[in-house]
PDB file of C-alpha atoms in Angstrom:
ATOM      1  CA  MET A   1       9.430 -19.734  53.198  1.00 82.00           C
ATOM      2  CA  PRO A   2      13.224 -19.962  53.541  1.00 92.00           C
ATOM      3  CA  THR A   3      15.176 -17.066  52.027  1.00 96.00           C
ATOM      4  CA  LYS A   4      18.878 -16.343  51.600  1.00 96.00           C
ATOM      5  CA  LEU A   5      21.100 -13.396  50.850  1.00 97.00           C
ATOM      6  CA  LEU A   6      23.812 -14.616  48.500  1.00 98.00           C
ATOM      7  CA  GLN A   7      26.907 -13.491  46.621  1.00 98.00           C
ATOM      8  CA  ILE A   8      27.237 -14.680  43.015  1.00 98.00           C
ATOM      9  CA  PRO A   9      30.793 -14.826  41.614  1.00 98.00           C
ATOM     10  CA  THR A  10      31.079 -13.066  38.252  1.00 98.00           C
ATOM     11  CA  THR A  11      33.948 -12.022  36.028  1.00 97.00           C
ATOM     12  CA  ASP A  12      33.621  -8.480  37.414  1.00 97.00           C
ATOM     13  CA  GLY A  13      33.178  -9.227  41.115  1.00 97.00           C
ATOM     14  CA  GLN A  14      30.403 -10.443  43.383  1.00 98.00           C
ATOM     15  CA  ALA A  15      26.727  -9.846  42.609  1.00 98.00           C
ATOM     16  CA  ASP A  16      24.532  -9.676  45.690  1.00 98.00           C
ATOM     17  CA  ALA A  17      21.312 -11.635  45.315  1.00 98.00           C
ATOM     18  CA  PHE A  18      18.138 -12.747  47.075  1.00 98.00           C
ATOM     19  CA  ALA A  19      16.792 -16.300  46.908  1.00 98.00           C
ATOM     20  CA  ALA A  20      13.533 -17.892  48.067  1.00 98.00           C
ATOM     21  CA  PHE A  21      12.623 -21.566  47.938  1.00 97.00           C
ATOM     22  CA  PRO A  22      10.207 -24.095  49.478  1.00 95.00           C
ATOM     23  CA  ASP A  23      10.960 -25.528  52.919  1.00 88.00           C
ATOM     24  CA  HIS A  24      10.665 -29.192  51.945  1.00 77.00           C
ATOM     25  CA  GLY A  25      14.272 -30.332  52.091  1.00 81.00           C
ATOM     26  CA  GLU A  26      13.958 -31.304  48.425  1.00 89.00           C
ATOM     27  CA  ARG A  27      15.381 -30.038  45.131  1.00 95.00           C
ATOM     28  CA  HIS A  28      13.225 -27.743  43.035  1.00 96.00           C
ATOM     29  CA  PRO A  29      13.229 -26.306  39.505  1.00 97.00           C
ATOM     30  CA  GLY A  30      15.261 -23.119  39.249  1.00 98.00           C
ATOM     31  CA  VAL A  31      13.917 -19.731  38.154  1.00 98.00           C
ATOM     32  CA  LEU A  32      16.129 -16.715  37.500  1.00 98.00           C
ATOM     33  CA  MET A  33      14.091 -13.568  38.187  1.00 99.00           C
ATOM     34  CA  TYR A  34      15.306 -10.190  36.955  1.00 98.00           C
ATOM     35  CA  ALA A  35      13.956  -7.165  38.824  1.00 98.00           C
ATOM     36  CA  ASP A  36      12.889  -3.900  37.263  1.00 98.00           C
ATOM     37  CA  ALA A  37      15.294  -0.952  37.243  1.00 96.00           C
ATOM     38  CA  PHE A  38      14.440  -0.061  40.855  1.00 97.00           C
ATOM     39  CA  GLY A  39      16.036  -3.345  41.883  1.00 96.00           C
ATOM     40  CA  ILE A  40      15.739  -5.719  44.817  1.00 97.00           C
ATOM     41  CA  ARG A  41      13.362  -4.301  47.424  1.00 97.00           C
ATOM     42  CA  PRO A  42      10.423  -5.550  49.514  1.00 96.00           C
ATOM     43  CA  VAL A  43       8.003  -5.960  46.584  1.00 97.00           C
ATOM     44  CA  LEU A  44      10.537  -8.054  44.624  1.00 97.00           C
ATOM     45  CA  ARG A  45      11.286 -10.209  47.656  1.00 98.00           C
ATOM     46  CA  GLU A  46       7.555 -10.780  48.107  1.00 98.00           C
ATOM     47  CA  MET A  47       7.120 -11.759  44.448  1.00 98.00           C
ATOM     48  CA  ALA A  48      10.042 -14.190  44.744  1.00 98.00           C
ATOM     49  CA  ARG A  49       8.516 -15.718  47.862  1.00 98.00           C
ATOM     50  CA  GLU A  50       5.130 -15.987  46.138  1.00 98.00           C
ATOM     51  CA  LEU A  51       6.671 -17.837  43.197  1.00 98.00           C
ATOM     52  CA  ALA A  52       8.775 -20.041  45.473  1.00 97.00           C
ATOM     53  CA  GLY A  53       5.584 -21.056  47.264  1.00 96.00           C
ATOM     54  CA  HIS A  54       4.520 -22.814  44.058  1.00 97.00           C
ATOM     55  CA  GLY A  55       7.544 -25.115  44.178  1.00 96.00           C
ATOM     56  CA  TYR A  56      10.447 -23.174  42.664  1.00 97.00           C
ATOM     57  CA  TYR A  57      13.878 -21.977  43.754  1.00 98.00           C
ATOM     58  CA  VAL A  58      13.856 -18.312  42.766  1.00 98.00           C
ATOM     59  CA  LEU A  59      17.094 -16.337  42.422  1.00 98.00           C
ATOM     60  CA  VAL A  60      16.924 -12.529  42.124  1.00 98.00           C
ATOM     61  CA  PRO A  61      20.338 -10.950  41.368  1.00 98.00           C
ATOM     62  CA  ASN A  62      21.264  -7.302  41.736  1.00 98.00           C
ATOM     63  CA  PHE A  63      22.306  -6.774  38.122  1.00 98.00           C
ATOM     64  CA  PHE A  64      23.705  -3.321  38.952  1.00 98.00           C
ATOM     65  CA  TYR A  65      26.179  -4.872  41.413  1.00 98.00           C
ATOM     66  CA  ARG A  66      29.138  -3.181  39.695  1.00 97.00           C
ATOM     67  CA  HIS A  67      27.910   0.072  41.207  1.00 97.00           C
ATOM     68  CA  GLY A  68      27.326  -1.330  44.711  1.00 96.00           C
ATOM     69  CA  PRO A  69      24.942  -3.595  46.628  1.00 96.00           C
ATOM     70  CA  ALA A  70      21.168  -3.139  46.524  1.00 96.00           C
ATOM     71  CA  PRO A  71      19.541  -0.762  47.158  1.00 92.00           C
ATOM     72  CA  LEU A  72      21.669   1.523  45.026  1.00 91.00           C
ATOM     73  CA  ILE A  73      19.458   4.554  45.527  1.00 91.00           C
ATOM     74  CA  GLU A  74      17.175   5.518  48.375  1.00 91.00           C
ATOM     75  CA  LEU A  75      13.590   4.624  47.556  1.00 92.00           C
ATOM     76  CA  PRO A  76      10.447   5.480  49.489  1.00 90.00           C
ATOM     77  CA  GLU A  77       8.030   2.766  50.560  1.00 92.00           C
ATOM     78  CA  HIS A  78       5.799   3.880  47.691  1.00 94.00           C
ATOM     79  CA  ILE A  79       7.375   5.114  44.453  1.00 93.00           C
ATOM     80  CA  GLY A  80       4.864   7.757  43.410  1.00 92.00           C
ATOM     81  CA  GLU A  81       5.033   9.890  40.302  1.00 87.00           C
ATOM     82  CA  GLU A  82       6.511  12.740  42.312  1.00 87.00           C
ATOM     83  CA  VAL A  83       9.693  10.709  42.979  1.00 91.00           C
ATOM     84  CA  ARG A  84       9.710   8.319  40.021  1.00 91.00           C
ATOM     85  CA  SER A  85      11.273  10.717  37.512  1.00 90.00           C
ATOM     86  CA  ALA A  86      14.136  11.646  39.835  1.00 92.00           C
ATOM     87  CA  ALA A  87      14.774   7.979  40.661  1.00 93.00           C
ATOM     88  CA  VAL A  88      14.829   7.005  36.982  1.00 92.00           C
ATOM     89  CA  ALA A  89      17.228   9.875  36.275  1.00 93.00           C
ATOM     90  CA  GLN A  90      19.577   8.520  38.949  1.00 94.00           C
ATOM     91  CA  LEU A  91      19.383   5.022  37.509  1.00 95.00           C
ATOM     92  CA  MET A  92      19.657   5.889  33.818  1.00 95.00           C
ATOM     93  CA  PRO A  93      23.488   6.023  33.770  1.00 95.00           C
ATOM     94  CA  LEU A  94      23.537   2.541  35.331  1.00 95.00           C
ATOM     95  CA  ILE A  95      21.082   1.264  32.722  1.00 95.00           C
ATOM     96  CA  GLU A  96      23.161   2.748  29.912  1.00 95.00           C
ATOM     97  CA  ALA A  97      26.346   1.213  31.362  1.00 96.00           C
ATOM     98  CA  HIS A  98      24.728  -2.237  31.494  1.00 96.00           C
ATOM     99  CA  THR A  99      25.789  -3.234  27.994  1.00 96.00           C
ATOM    100  CA  ALA A 100      24.723  -6.362  26.150  1.00 95.00           C
ATOM    101  CA  GLU A 101      28.208  -7.740  26.752  1.00 97.00           C
ATOM    102  CA  ARG A 102      27.796  -7.304  30.512  1.00 98.00           C
ATOM    103  CA  VAL A 103      24.302  -8.788  30.404  1.00 98.00           C
ATOM    104  CA  LEU A 104      25.519 -11.962  28.706  1.00 97.00           C
ATOM    105  CA  SER A 105      28.591 -12.344  30.913  1.00 98.00           C
ATOM    106  CA  ASP A 106      26.430 -11.971  34.010  1.00 98.00           C
ATOM    107  CA  ALA A 107      23.794 -14.362  32.653  1.00 98.00           C
ATOM    108  CA  ASP A 108      26.436 -17.067  32.372  1.00 98.00           C
ATOM    109  CA  ALA A 109      27.398 -16.493  36.002  1.00 98.00           C
ATOM    110  CA  TYR A 110      23.820 -16.342  37.278  1.00 98.00           C
ATOM    111  CA  LEU A 111      22.777 -19.569  35.551  1.00 98.00           C
ATOM    112  CA  ARG A 112      25.947 -21.359  36.629  1.00 98.00           C
ATOM    113  CA  PHE A 113      25.307 -20.320  40.226  1.00 98.00           C
ATOM    114  CA  LEU A 114      21.586 -21.136  40.128  1.00 98.00           C
ATOM    115  CA  THR A 115      22.036 -24.630  38.736  1.00 98.00           C
ATOM    116  CA  THR A 116      24.698 -25.570  41.298  1.00 97.00           C
ATOM    117  CA  GLN A 117      22.667 -24.653  44.383  1.00 97.00           C
ATOM    118  CA  PRO A 118      21.924 -27.712  46.552  1.00 95.00           C
ATOM    119  CA  GLU A 119      18.202 -26.896  46.595  1.00 96.00           C
ATOM    120  CA  VAL A 120      17.941 -26.792  42.767  1.00 97.00           C
ATOM    121  CA  GLY A 121      17.138 -29.892  40.765  1.00 95.00           C
ATOM    122  CA  ALA A 122      18.772 -31.028  37.560  1.00 94.00           C
ATOM    123  CA  GLY A 123      17.230 -30.055  34.263  1.00 92.00           C
ATOM    124  CA  PRO A 124      16.232 -26.851  32.502  1.00 96.00           C
ATOM    125  CA  VAL A 125      15.437 -23.543  34.177  1.00 98.00           C
ATOM    126  CA  ALA A 126      13.150 -20.610  33.507  1.00 98.00           C
ATOM    127  CA  VAL A 127      13.918 -16.897  33.329  1.00 98.00           C
ATOM    128  CA  THR A 128      11.462 -14.114  34.069  1.00 98.00           C
ATOM    129  CA  GLY A 129      11.845 -10.359  34.227  1.00 98.00           C
ATOM    130  CA  TYR A 130      10.080  -7.041  34.750  1.00 98.00           C
ATOM    131  CA  CYS A 131      10.666  -3.738  32.940  1.00 97.00           C
ATOM    132  CA  ILE A 132      14.352  -3.758  31.865  1.00 97.00           C
ATOM    133  CA  GLY A 133      14.494  -7.178  33.514  1.00 98.00           C
ATOM    134  CA  GLY A 134      12.246  -8.455  30.733  1.00 97.00           C
ATOM    135  CA  LEU A 135      14.924  -7.511  28.210  1.00 97.00           C
ATOM    136  CA  LEU A 136      17.607  -9.180  30.365  1.00 98.00           C
ATOM    137  CA  ALA A 137      15.449 -12.309  30.576  1.00 98.00           C
ATOM    138  CA  MET A 138      15.069 -12.296  26.804  1.00 96.00           C
ATOM    139  CA  ARG A 139      18.806 -11.927  26.241  1.00 97.00           C
ATOM    140  CA  THR A 140      19.574 -14.656  28.770  1.00 98.00           C
ATOM    141  CA  ALA A 141      17.159 -17.089  27.155  1.00 97.00           C
ATOM    142  CA  ALA A 142      18.450 -16.329  23.641  1.00 95.00           C
ATOM    143  CA  ALA A 143      22.043 -16.952  24.772  1.00 96.00           C
ATOM    144  CA  HIS A 144      21.203 -20.246  26.531  1.00 96.00           C
ATOM    145  CA  PRO A 145      18.636 -21.925  24.272  1.00 93.00           C
ATOM    146  CA  GLY A 146      19.338 -25.448  25.465  1.00 90.00           C
ATOM    147  CA  GLN A 147      19.159 -24.574  29.134  1.00 96.00           C
ATOM    148  CA  VAL A 148      16.248 -22.122  29.380  1.00 97.00           C
ATOM    149  CA  ALA A 149      12.953 -23.933  28.904  1.00 97.00           C
ATOM    150  CA  ALA A 150      10.738 -20.886  29.462  1.00 98.00           C
ATOM    151  CA  VAL A 151      11.090 -17.110  29.403  1.00 98.00           C
ATOM    152  CA  ALA A 152       8.555 -14.531  30.534  1.00 98.00           C
ATOM    153  CA  GLY A 153       8.797 -10.754  30.326  1.00 98.00           C
ATOM    154  CA  PHE A 154       6.341  -8.233  31.758  1.00 98.00           C
ATOM    155  CA  HIS A 155       6.096  -4.560  30.763  1.00 98.00           C
ATOM    156  CA  GLY A 156       9.602  -4.872  29.300  1.00 96.00           C
ATOM    157  CA  PRO A 157      11.239  -3.843  25.980  1.00 95.00           C
ATOM    158  CA  VAL A 158      11.453  -7.479  24.901  1.00 94.00           C
ATOM    159  CA  GLY A 159      11.665  -6.714  21.182  1.00 90.00           C
ATOM    160  CA  ALA A 160      14.520  -4.239  21.535  1.00 90.00           C
ATOM    161  CA  ASP A 161      17.117  -6.589  20.029  1.00 90.00           C
ATOM    162  CA  GLY A 162      15.110  -7.193  16.880  1.00 88.00           C
ATOM    163  CA  PRO A 163      13.730 -10.345  15.217  1.00 86.00           C
ATOM    164  CA  ASP A 164      17.083 -12.110  14.926  1.00 85.00           C
ATOM    165  CA  SER A 165      17.323 -12.631  18.692  1.00 88.00           C
ATOM    166  CA  LEU A 166      13.975 -14.438  18.696  1.00 90.00           C
ATOM    167  CA  HIS A 167      15.319 -17.122  16.376  1.00 89.00           C
ATOM    168  CA  ARG A 168      17.728 -18.243  19.101  1.00 90.00           C
ATOM    169  CA  LEU A 169      14.918 -19.078  21.506  1.00 91.00           C
ATOM    170  CA  THR A 170      13.962 -22.700  22.005  1.00 90.00           C
ATOM    171  CA  GLY A 171      11.857 -22.493  25.152  1.00 93.00           C
ATOM    172  CA  GLU A 172       8.248 -21.423  25.527  1.00 97.00           C
ATOM    173  CA  VAL A 173       7.626 -17.684  25.770  1.00 97.00           C
ATOM    174  CA  HIS A 174       5.118 -15.348  27.412  1.00 98.00           C
ATOM    175  CA  PHE A 175       5.203 -11.587  27.059  1.00 98.00           C
ATOM    176  CA  GLY A 176       2.730  -9.439  28.990  1.00 98.00           C
ATOM    177  CA  HIS A 177       2.837  -5.884  27.635  1.00 98.00           C
ATOM    178  CA  ALA A 178       1.536  -2.694  29.209  1.00 98.00           C
ATOM    179  CA  GLU A 179      -1.031  -0.828  27.177  1.00 97.00           C
ATOM    180  CA  THR A 180       1.144   2.304  27.383  1.00 95.00           C
ATOM    181  CA  ASP A 181       4.239   0.433  26.127  1.00 96.00           C
ATOM    182  CA  MET A 182       2.921  -1.399  23.091  1.00 94.00           C
ATOM    183  CA  THR A 183       0.544  -0.380  20.318  1.00 94.00           C
ATOM    184  CA  PRO A 184      -1.584  -3.068  18.670  1.00 95.00           C
ATOM    185  CA  GLU A 185       0.456  -2.526  15.486  1.00 96.00           C
ATOM    186  CA  ALA A 186       3.760  -3.048  17.286  1.00 95.00           C
ATOM    187  CA  LEU A 187       2.321  -6.111  19.006  1.00 96.00           C
ATOM    188  CA  GLY A 188       1.386  -7.537  15.614  1.00 96.00           C
ATOM    189  CA  GLU A 189       4.928  -7.034  14.335  1.00 95.00           C
ATOM    190  CA  LEU A 190       6.456  -8.662  17.422  1.00 95.00           C
ATOM    191  CA  ASN A 191       4.110 -11.617  17.217  1.00 96.00           C
ATOM    192  CA  GLN A 192       4.834 -12.063  13.511  1.00 95.00           C
ATOM    193  CA  ALA A 193       8.531 -12.276  14.400  1.00 94.00           C
ATOM    194  CA  LEU A 194       7.735 -14.855  17.076  1.00 95.00           C
ATOM    195  CA  ASP A 195       5.731 -16.839  14.519  1.00 95.00           C
ATOM    196  CA  ALA A 196       8.655 -16.707  12.108  1.00 94.00           C
ATOM    197  CA  ALA A 197      10.992 -17.898  14.854  1.00 92.00           C
ATOM    198  CA  GLY A 198       8.841 -20.984  15.325  1.00 94.00           C
ATOM    199  CA  VAL A 199       8.666 -20.748  19.120  1.00 93.00           C
ATOM    200  CA  GLY A 200       5.673 -21.543  21.271  1.00 96.00           C
ATOM    201  CA  TYR A 201       4.450 -18.289  22.737  1.00 97.00           C
ATOM    202  CA  THR A 202       1.728 -16.053  24.062  1.00 97.00           C
ATOM    203  CA  SER A 203       2.248 -12.306  23.683  1.00 97.00           C
ATOM    204  CA  GLU A 204      -0.506  -9.908  24.642  1.00 98.00           C
ATOM    205  CA  ILE A 205      -1.312  -6.430  25.856  1.00 98.00           C
ATOM    206  CA  TYR A 206      -2.823  -6.500  29.336  1.00 98.00           C
ATOM    207  CA  PRO A 207      -5.896  -4.233  29.152  1.00 97.00           C
ATOM    208  CA  GLY A 208      -5.899  -0.942  30.987  1.00 97.00           C
ATOM    209  CA  THR A 209      -2.288  -1.162  32.144  1.00 98.00           C
ATOM    210  CA  LEU A 210       0.563   1.287  32.626  1.00 97.00           C
ATOM    211  CA  HIS A 211       4.264   0.498  32.471  1.00 96.00           C
ATOM    212  CA  GLY A 212       5.145  -1.197  35.764  1.00 97.00           C
ATOM    213  CA  PHE A 213       1.711  -2.717  36.372  1.00 98.00           C
ATOM    214  CA  THR A 214       3.021  -5.678  38.420  1.00 98.00           C
ATOM    215  CA  MET A 215       4.787  -3.543  41.033  1.00 98.00           C
ATOM    216  CA  SER A 216       2.579  -2.868  44.050  1.00 98.00           C
ATOM    217  CA  ASP A 217       4.878  -0.118  45.355  1.00 97.00           C
ATOM    218  CA  THR A 218       4.271   2.147  42.335  1.00 96.00           C
ATOM    219  CA  ASP A 219       1.388   4.217  41.009  1.00 96.00           C
ATOM    220  CA  ALA A 220       1.299   1.958  37.935  1.00 96.00           C
ATOM    221  CA  PHE A 221       0.188  -1.063  39.988  1.00 98.00           C
ATOM    222  CA  ASN A 222      -2.853  -2.882  38.651  1.00 98.00           C
ATOM    223  CA  PRO A 223      -4.057  -5.759  40.897  1.00 98.00           C
ATOM    224  CA  ALA A 224      -6.046  -7.439  38.113  1.00 98.00           C
ATOM    225  CA  ALA A 225      -3.048  -7.332  35.787  1.00 98.00           C
ATOM    226  CA  LEU A 226      -0.762  -8.741  38.485  1.00 98.00           C
ATOM    227  CA  GLN A 227      -3.165 -11.661  38.871  1.00 98.00           C
ATOM    228  CA  ARG A 228      -3.257 -12.104  35.090  1.00 98.00           C
ATOM    229  CA  HIS A 229       0.567 -12.220  35.232  1.00 98.00           C
ATOM    230  CA  TRP A 230       0.428 -15.100  37.741  1.00 98.00           C
ATOM    231  CA  ASP A 231      -2.302 -16.814  35.690  1.00 98.00           C
ATOM    232  CA  ARG A 232       0.046 -16.806  32.682  1.00 98.00           C
ATOM    233  CA  LEU A 233       3.359 -17.412  34.451  1.00 98.00           C
ATOM    234  CA  LEU A 234       2.489 -20.321  36.726  1.00 98.00           C
ATOM    235  CA  PRO A 235       1.041 -22.636  34.023  1.00 98.00           C
ATOM    236  CA  LEU A 236       4.000 -21.766  31.778  1.00 98.00           C
ATOM    237  CA  LEU A 237       6.474 -22.883  34.460  1.00 98.00           C
ATOM    238  CA  ASP A 238       4.395 -25.939  35.310  1.00 97.00           C
ATOM    239  CA  ARG A 239       4.423 -27.072  31.674  1.00 96.00           C
ATOM    240  CA  THR A 240       8.083 -26.453  30.995  1.00 97.00           C
ATOM    241  CA  LEU A 241       9.759 -27.338  34.307  1.00 97.00           C
ATOM    242  CA  ALA A 242       7.638 -30.271  35.414  1.00 82.00           C
ATOM    243  CA  ASP A 243      10.516 -32.722  34.873  1.00 70.00           C
ATOM    244  CA  SER A 244      13.226 -30.576  36.502  1.00 67.00           C
TER     245      SER A 244
END
């Protein structure tokens, strides 16, 4: 599976990024993948390669590039509970500095870069994200309704911007929530807002999951939930990007 390390021009500098794509010498639908707060690391590269193996060009930007290239903090091979809190504390100022204005400016740059790569076909793209990346995916899709045909967020605060942001979506949506992140009552409220927005969606709590369930380098990892994530994500992309 071919991969590249790239630099994405933005209004605030150069964002380092990782890309994976099929080795067919053809053009493929583009997918913008936002990492969790721990950023680009082996597990994210593996997930990008896995998705690329199904026929997609997958671009994973370092959205904290203003603070330096990935990895921004030293992470162990396995992010156990004993180191997680300290790592999150290091990253929290970066998360707080990543304002909605920065998110939207960067999203413009990421999508512009993605759609002009020689391996990426014409047509709409998809955006997916994990943890805070789910929120970034949501904001990107809401800001580019004609360009983003599908958005998926996993164990992310996807409803943080309120119901109004959902009305700007035009693509199909899937949200996979961790059991520890979303109560059934909160899920009902989010899904009512999605109904009111008139978008096609699935939004569900993955049973028995902790926040971060897709990430195999953390204690939250749940293999069955990761497979459920692929079982939801791949048909979504197949439906929405088939003509790209």
